Amino acid sequence: MHTVARDTLIDGRYRAQRRLGAGGMAEVWCAQDEVLGRRVAVKLMGGRFVEDPEFHERFRREAQAAAGLTHPNIVAIFDRSEWDGTPYIAMELVDGKTLKELVTERGPLPADIAVGLTEQVLRALGYAHRRGIVHRDVKPQNVIVDADGQAKVADFGIARAGETSEMTQTGAIVGTMQYLSPEQAEGRPVDRRADLYSAGVVLYELLTGQVPFDGEAPISIAIKHINERPVPPGQLERGISPALEAVVMRALEKDPARRFQSAEEFIAALERARHAPTREIVMEPAPGEPWEDERRRTRWWVWALVIFALAAIALGAYLTIAGNKVDVPSLKGRTASEAADVAHRAGLEITFVAQVSDDVPRDEVIKQDPAAGERVKEGSTVTAFISSGKGEAPVPAVVGQSESDAVDAVTAAGFKTKTKDAFSDSVAKGDVISTSPKAGESLTKGRTVTLTISQGSEGITVPKVVGLQQADAVAQLEQLGLTADVTEQETTQPAGTVMEQDPPSGTSVNKGAAVTLTVAAERPKVPDVTTDHPTEEEATAILEKAGFKVQVRTRPDPDNLDRVSDQNPAAGTPRSTGATVTIFLGSNGATPTPSASPTPTPTPTPTVG
């Protein structure tokens, strides 16, 4: 994993400027996109999660889920890739604070502000829900509010497409316990109504400064979500109207069928509560909930008139809107975020269709339908075909190929290349050891594939082993990956001592190379040839078999006539192989003479003629 510091160039494109924060599985940096010249937030997977395939998949899913969502209240995803094995996401940089930070700093927010922020969150969720995406981790830490008061929802890391996605994986609950719906806490399938429950928890916290359920252990919080009724927010904070309290309590119903069924329904209830009188409020019950007050039931005719009047007003508003026509603005050449803003300001909805393009930069609109300038009903949807860049392709398999062949193959697949060197005991020098991303992984064309090129086996410096005992010297060489070739030589040094080495210390060799050691051999000891006084022939045979030469002399010793009576050196004395041992044969008392010495031949006297 890479260590990011200020001024680090991430993946050859994003220049790190300052660290924005870190979470359980990633860290986020403010960075300058040196290709498009804009500031972005770069989120890099970190720590032990880099090697965890499950978190790789979660990280990939976050980018995939959010990349197709372009809405003013959703943090935009610009790019996703890997930086030498570290996955990252480049996304919109939002300068602001999270809702959690706002509540922590200021305490409970005024009801109007809390409702307004919650409605922005709900608009983002509604947009995602209509496209089949359930966020599944809605919490104030994942909502950023900028200086203009615009809220943006981030972190779709555990989002899933579809409305029956399983919340648990291998028995573990994914998400933040204080904000999970009862069905999430139980590990049951979830749909968009789970997000609406979590949004209700967020609203509760914005209004009161605290979450409805908390505890020391996650399991205790989960049990409260499943079984306990929250304290009505009006009992914790004065100034919360009964109408608003009723909306919060309905959002926090245990049974998903009794909650709001869509983000739009939730927003409509908040708007009614915002404009409702503060007393004698009658909120529409949740599905299946009886009317609470018998006195109110007797006034059915009053409420019938009210409902009729509201219906008439709504119908008139609908007919007015339906009749309005607007000009379709030009979206071509704009980024997805800019196109969404322009369309919404014109009173239109927008949907995006990704399209591969070799000419139009990534994230820009290629074309639109209806065309710019056409007159359509207000609220109509404009389809914007947005460039996904040059498309994606699998990284080719080039491990084991030469550097030049690998570069040609990767370039032909539509990618850039860069190389780095590494030693390898198994891959020949100049061939590819590995690629990043790995072969077969899908990557946007034009991105960079890193090739790791073998420099052959790493050179090993031969250590100095002269003077060590043979066993220690051999162990040291083998620990470094070298082998020892031992030869012995008799010497006066202690047996087993390394006297010479080849190559000498400091020499660089390949792994597995042999170092020749010349080791002191133990000198043979002179055998005893005086015991039992053997004959000359017998003593000579014993000594020559032991590797010694023999010199014979006589010494007066009538008791051991013609037998060995003494030797020099004495028995047991260490001597080099080939050294001479003198044996002494007993005689009748004459002066000792070397019997082994030849008798000199007399020089003939010349005859004088």
PDB file of N, CA, C and O in Angstrom, residues 468-500:
ATOM      1  N   LEU A 468      36.723 -18.614  10.912  1.00  0.00           N
ATOM      2  CA  LEU A 468      35.603 -19.294  11.562  1.00  0.00           C
ATOM      3  C   LEU A 468      35.787 -20.798  11.480  1.00  0.00           C
ATOM      4  O   LEU A 468      36.544 -21.320  10.647  1.00  0.00           O
ATOM      5  N   GLN A 469      35.074 -21.504  12.346  1.00  0.00           N
ATOM      6  CA  GLN A 469      35.028 -22.941  12.232  1.00  0.00           C
ATOM      7  C   GLN A 469      34.166 -23.323  11.025  1.00  0.00           C
ATOM      8  O   GLN A 469      33.250 -22.588  10.630  1.00  0.00           O
ATOM      9  N   GLN A 470      34.439 -24.439  10.430  1.00  0.00           N
ATOM     10  CA  GLN A 470      33.766 -24.856   9.203  1.00  0.00           C
ATOM     11  C   GLN A 470      32.246 -24.832   9.347  1.00  0.00           C
ATOM     12  O   GLN A 470      31.542 -24.308   8.480  1.00  0.00           O
ATOM     13  N   ALA A 471      31.707 -25.384  10.443  1.00  0.00           N
ATOM     14  CA  ALA A 471      30.249 -25.452  10.603  1.00  0.00           C
ATOM     15  C   ALA A 471      29.627 -24.062  10.633  1.00  0.00           C
ATOM     16  O   ALA A 471      28.577 -23.811  10.020  1.00  0.00           O
ATOM     17  N   ASP A 472      30.257 -23.112  11.341  1.00  0.00           N
ATOM     18  CA  ASP A 472      29.730 -21.744  11.431  1.00  0.00           C
ATOM     19  C   ASP A 472      29.796 -21.049  10.072  1.00  0.00           C
ATOM     20  O   ASP A 472      28.873 -20.317   9.677  1.00  0.00           O
ATOM     21  N   ALA A 473      30.898 -21.253   9.355  1.00  0.00           N
ATOM     22  CA  ALA A 473      31.058 -20.614   8.049  1.00  0.00           C
ATOM     23  C   ALA A 473      30.008 -21.120   7.060  1.00  0.00           C
ATOM     24  O   ALA A 473      29.379 -20.333   6.329  1.00  0.00           O
ATOM     25  N   VAL A 474      29.798 -22.443   7.037  1.00  0.00           N
ATOM     26  CA  VAL A 474      28.819 -23.017   6.116  1.00  0.00           C
ATOM     27  C   VAL A 474      27.409 -22.523   6.445  1.00  0.00           C
ATOM     28  O   VAL A 474      26.620 -22.167   5.551  1.00  0.00           O
ATOM     29  N   ALA A 475      27.051 -22.454   7.731  1.00  0.00           N
ATOM     30  CA  ALA A 475      25.724 -21.991   8.136  1.00  0.00           C
ATOM     31  C   ALA A 475      25.488 -20.547   7.704  1.00  0.00           C
ATOM     32  O   ALA A 475      24.405 -20.176   7.232  1.00  0.00           O
ATOM     33  N   GLN A 476      26.510 -19.705   7.849  1.00  0.00           N
ATOM     34  CA  GLN A 476      26.375 -18.292   7.464  1.00  0.00           C
ATOM     35  C   GLN A 476      26.166 -18.148   5.960  1.00  0.00           C
ATOM     36  O   GLN A 476      25.331 -17.350   5.511  1.00  0.00           O
ATOM     37  N   LEU A 477      26.883 -18.912   5.190  1.00  0.00           N
ATOM     38  CA  LEU A 477      26.732 -18.835   3.735  1.00  0.00           C
ATOM     39  C   LEU A 477      25.356 -19.336   3.298  1.00  0.00           C
ATOM     40  O   LEU A 477      24.704 -18.726   2.439  1.00  0.00           O
ATOM     41  N   GLU A 478      24.914 -20.439   3.872  1.00  0.00           N
ATOM     42  CA  GLU A 478      23.605 -20.988   3.488  1.00  0.00           C
ATOM     43  C   GLU A 478      22.469 -20.067   3.875  1.00  0.00           C
ATOM     44  O   GLU A 478      21.450 -19.997   3.181  1.00  0.00           O
ATOM     45  N   GLN A 479      22.604 -19.362   4.973  1.00  0.00           N
ATOM     46  CA  GLN A 479      21.564 -18.415   5.383  1.00  0.00           C
ATOM     47  C   GLN A 479      21.410 -17.288   4.365  1.00  0.00           C
ATOM     48  O   GLN A 479      20.323 -16.734   4.188  1.00  0.00           O
ATOM     49  N   LEU A 480      22.472 -16.949   3.670  1.00  0.00           N
ATOM     50  CA  LEU A 480      22.434 -15.902   2.636  1.00  0.00           C
ATOM     51  C   LEU A 480      22.028 -16.448   1.265  1.00  0.00           C
ATOM     52  O   LEU A 480      21.928 -15.689   0.304  1.00  0.00           O
ATOM     53  N   GLY A 481      21.808 -17.770   1.192  1.00  0.00           N
ATOM     54  CA  GLY A 481      21.419 -18.345  -0.088  1.00  0.00           C
ATOM     55  C   GLY A 481      22.594 -18.815  -0.917  1.00  0.00           C
ATOM     56  O   GLY A 481      22.462 -19.032  -2.130  1.00  0.00           O
ATOM     57  N   LEU A 482      23.750 -18.959  -0.305  1.00  0.00           N
ATOM     58  CA  LEU A 482      24.945 -19.428  -1.004  1.00  0.00           C
ATOM     59  C   LEU A 482      25.254 -20.865  -0.577  1.00  0.00           C
ATOM     60  O   LEU A 482      24.729 -21.354   0.427  1.00  0.00           O
ATOM     61  N   THR A 483      26.127 -21.535  -1.338  1.00  0.00           N
ATOM     62  CA  THR A 483      26.546 -22.890  -0.985  1.00  0.00           C
ATOM     63  C   THR A 483      28.041 -22.889  -0.694  1.00  0.00           C
ATOM     64  O   THR A 483      28.770 -21.974  -1.095  1.00  0.00           O
ATOM     65  N   ALA A 484      28.505 -23.937   0.026  1.00  0.00           N
ATOM     66  CA  ALA A 484      29.924 -24.034   0.395  1.00  0.00           C
ATOM     67  C   ALA A 484      30.545 -25.271  -0.239  1.00  0.00           C
ATOM     68  O   ALA A 484      29.967 -26.353  -0.212  1.00  0.00           O
ATOM     69  N   ASP A 485      31.723 -25.092  -0.829  1.00  0.00           N
ATOM     70  CA  ASP A 485      32.512 -26.184  -1.411  1.00  0.00           C
ATOM     71  C   ASP A 485      33.788 -26.287  -0.568  1.00  0.00           C
ATOM     72  O   ASP A 485      34.650 -25.412  -0.637  1.00  0.00           O
ATOM     73  N   VAL A 486      33.897 -27.349   0.256  1.00  0.00           N
ATOM     74  CA  VAL A 486      34.950 -27.440   1.264  1.00  0.00           C
ATOM     75  C   VAL A 486      36.082 -28.343   0.791  1.00  0.00           C
ATOM     76  O   VAL A 486      35.856 -29.459   0.302  1.00  0.00           O
ATOM     77  N   THR A 487      37.325 -27.857   0.907  1.00  0.00           N
ATOM     78  CA  THR A 487      38.530 -28.677   0.714  1.00  0.00           C
ATOM     79  C   THR A 487      39.366 -28.576   1.988  1.00  0.00           C
ATOM     80  O   THR A 487      39.381 -27.527   2.651  1.00  0.00           O
ATOM     81  N   GLU A 488      40.077 -29.669   2.318  1.00  0.00           N
ATOM     82  CA  GLU A 488      40.878 -29.692   3.539  1.00  0.00           C
ATOM     83  C   GLU A 488      42.368 -29.601   3.217  1.00  0.00           C
ATOM     84  O   GLU A 488      42.825 -30.053   2.158  1.00  0.00           O
ATOM     85  N   GLN A 489      43.090 -29.028   4.148  1.00  0.00           N
ATOM     86  CA  GLN A 489      44.539 -28.893   3.997  1.00  0.00           C
ATOM     87  C   GLN A 489      45.168 -28.994   5.383  1.00  0.00           C
ATOM     88  O   GLN A 489      44.750 -28.295   6.311  1.00  0.00           O
ATOM     89  N   GLU A 490      46.170 -29.909   5.490  1.00  0.00           N
ATOM     90  CA  GLU A 490      46.825 -30.072   6.776  1.00  0.00           C
ATOM     91  C   GLU A 490      47.683 -28.850   7.075  1.00  0.00           C
ATOM     92  O   GLU A 490      48.375 -28.322   6.200  1.00  0.00           O
ATOM     93  N   THR A 491      47.595 -28.438   8.305  1.00  0.00           N
ATOM     94  CA  THR A 491      48.312 -27.236   8.723  1.00  0.00           C
ATOM     95  C   THR A 491      48.505 -27.289  10.213  1.00  0.00           C
ATOM     96  O   THR A 491      47.949 -28.165  10.900  1.00  0.00           O
ATOM     97  N   THR A 492      49.227 -26.341  10.702  1.00  0.00           N
ATOM     98  CA  THR A 492      49.427 -26.278  12.154  1.00  0.00           C
ATOM     99  C   THR A 492      48.257 -25.618  12.856  1.00  0.00           C
ATOM    100  O   THR A 492      48.193 -25.626  14.085  1.00  0.00           O
ATOM    101  N   GLN A 493      47.302 -25.020  12.118  1.00  0.00           N
ATOM    102  CA  GLN A 493      46.133 -24.388  12.737  1.00  0.00           C
ATOM    103  C   GLN A 493      45.189 -25.453  13.279  1.00  0.00           C
ATOM    104  O   GLN A 493      45.204 -26.610  12.841  1.00  0.00           O
ATOM    105  N   PRO A 494      44.306 -25.052  14.213  1.00  0.00           N
ATOM    106  CA  PRO A 494      43.354 -26.017  14.763  1.00  0.00           C
ATOM    107  C   PRO A 494      42.495 -26.624  13.662  1.00  0.00           C
ATOM    108  O   PRO A 494      42.093 -25.930  12.714  1.00  0.00           O
ATOM    109  N   ALA A 495      42.236 -27.901  13.790  1.00  0.00           N
ATOM    110  CA  ALA A 495      41.437 -28.587  12.773  1.00  0.00           C
ATOM    111  C   ALA A 495      40.065 -27.940  12.640  1.00  0.00           C
ATOM    112  O   ALA A 495      39.444 -27.531  13.630  1.00  0.00           O
ATOM    113  N   GLY A 496      39.542 -27.817  11.393  1.00  0.00           N
ATOM    114  CA  GLY A 496      38.224 -27.250  11.124  1.00  0.00           C
ATOM    115  C   GLY A 496      38.209 -25.760  10.913  1.00  0.00           C
ATOM    116  O   GLY A 496      37.175 -25.181  10.552  1.00  0.00           O
ATOM    117  N   THR A 497      39.345 -25.084  11.094  1.00  0.00           N
ATOM    118  CA  THR A 497      39.414 -23.634  10.910  1.00  0.00           C
ATOM    119  C   THR A 497      39.478 -23.291   9.427  1.00  0.00           C
ATOM    120  O   THR A 497      40.246 -23.896   8.665  1.00  0.00           O
ATOM    121  N   VAL A 498      38.632 -22.318   8.999  1.00  0.00           N
ATOM    122  CA  VAL A 498      38.670 -21.859   7.602  1.00  0.00           C
ATOM    123  C   VAL A 498      39.905 -21.005   7.418  1.00  0.00           C
ATOM    124  O   VAL A 498      40.065 -19.965   8.074  1.00  0.00           O
ATOM    125  N   MET A 499      40.795 -21.436   6.534  1.00  0.00           N
ATOM    126  CA  MET A 499      42.046 -20.712   6.302  1.00  0.00           C
ATOM    127  C   MET A 499      41.958 -19.785   5.097  1.00  0.00           C
ATOM    128  O   MET A 499      42.560 -18.717   5.084  1.00  0.00           O
ATOM    129  N   GLU A 500      41.190 -20.182   4.078  1.00  0.00           N
ATOM    130  CA  GLU A 500      41.071 -19.373   2.865  1.00  0.00           C
ATOM    131  C   GLU A 500      39.634 -19.485   2.340  1.00  0.00           C
ATOM    132  O   GLU A 500      38.923 -20.466   2.653  1.00  0.00           O
TER     133      GLU A 500
END
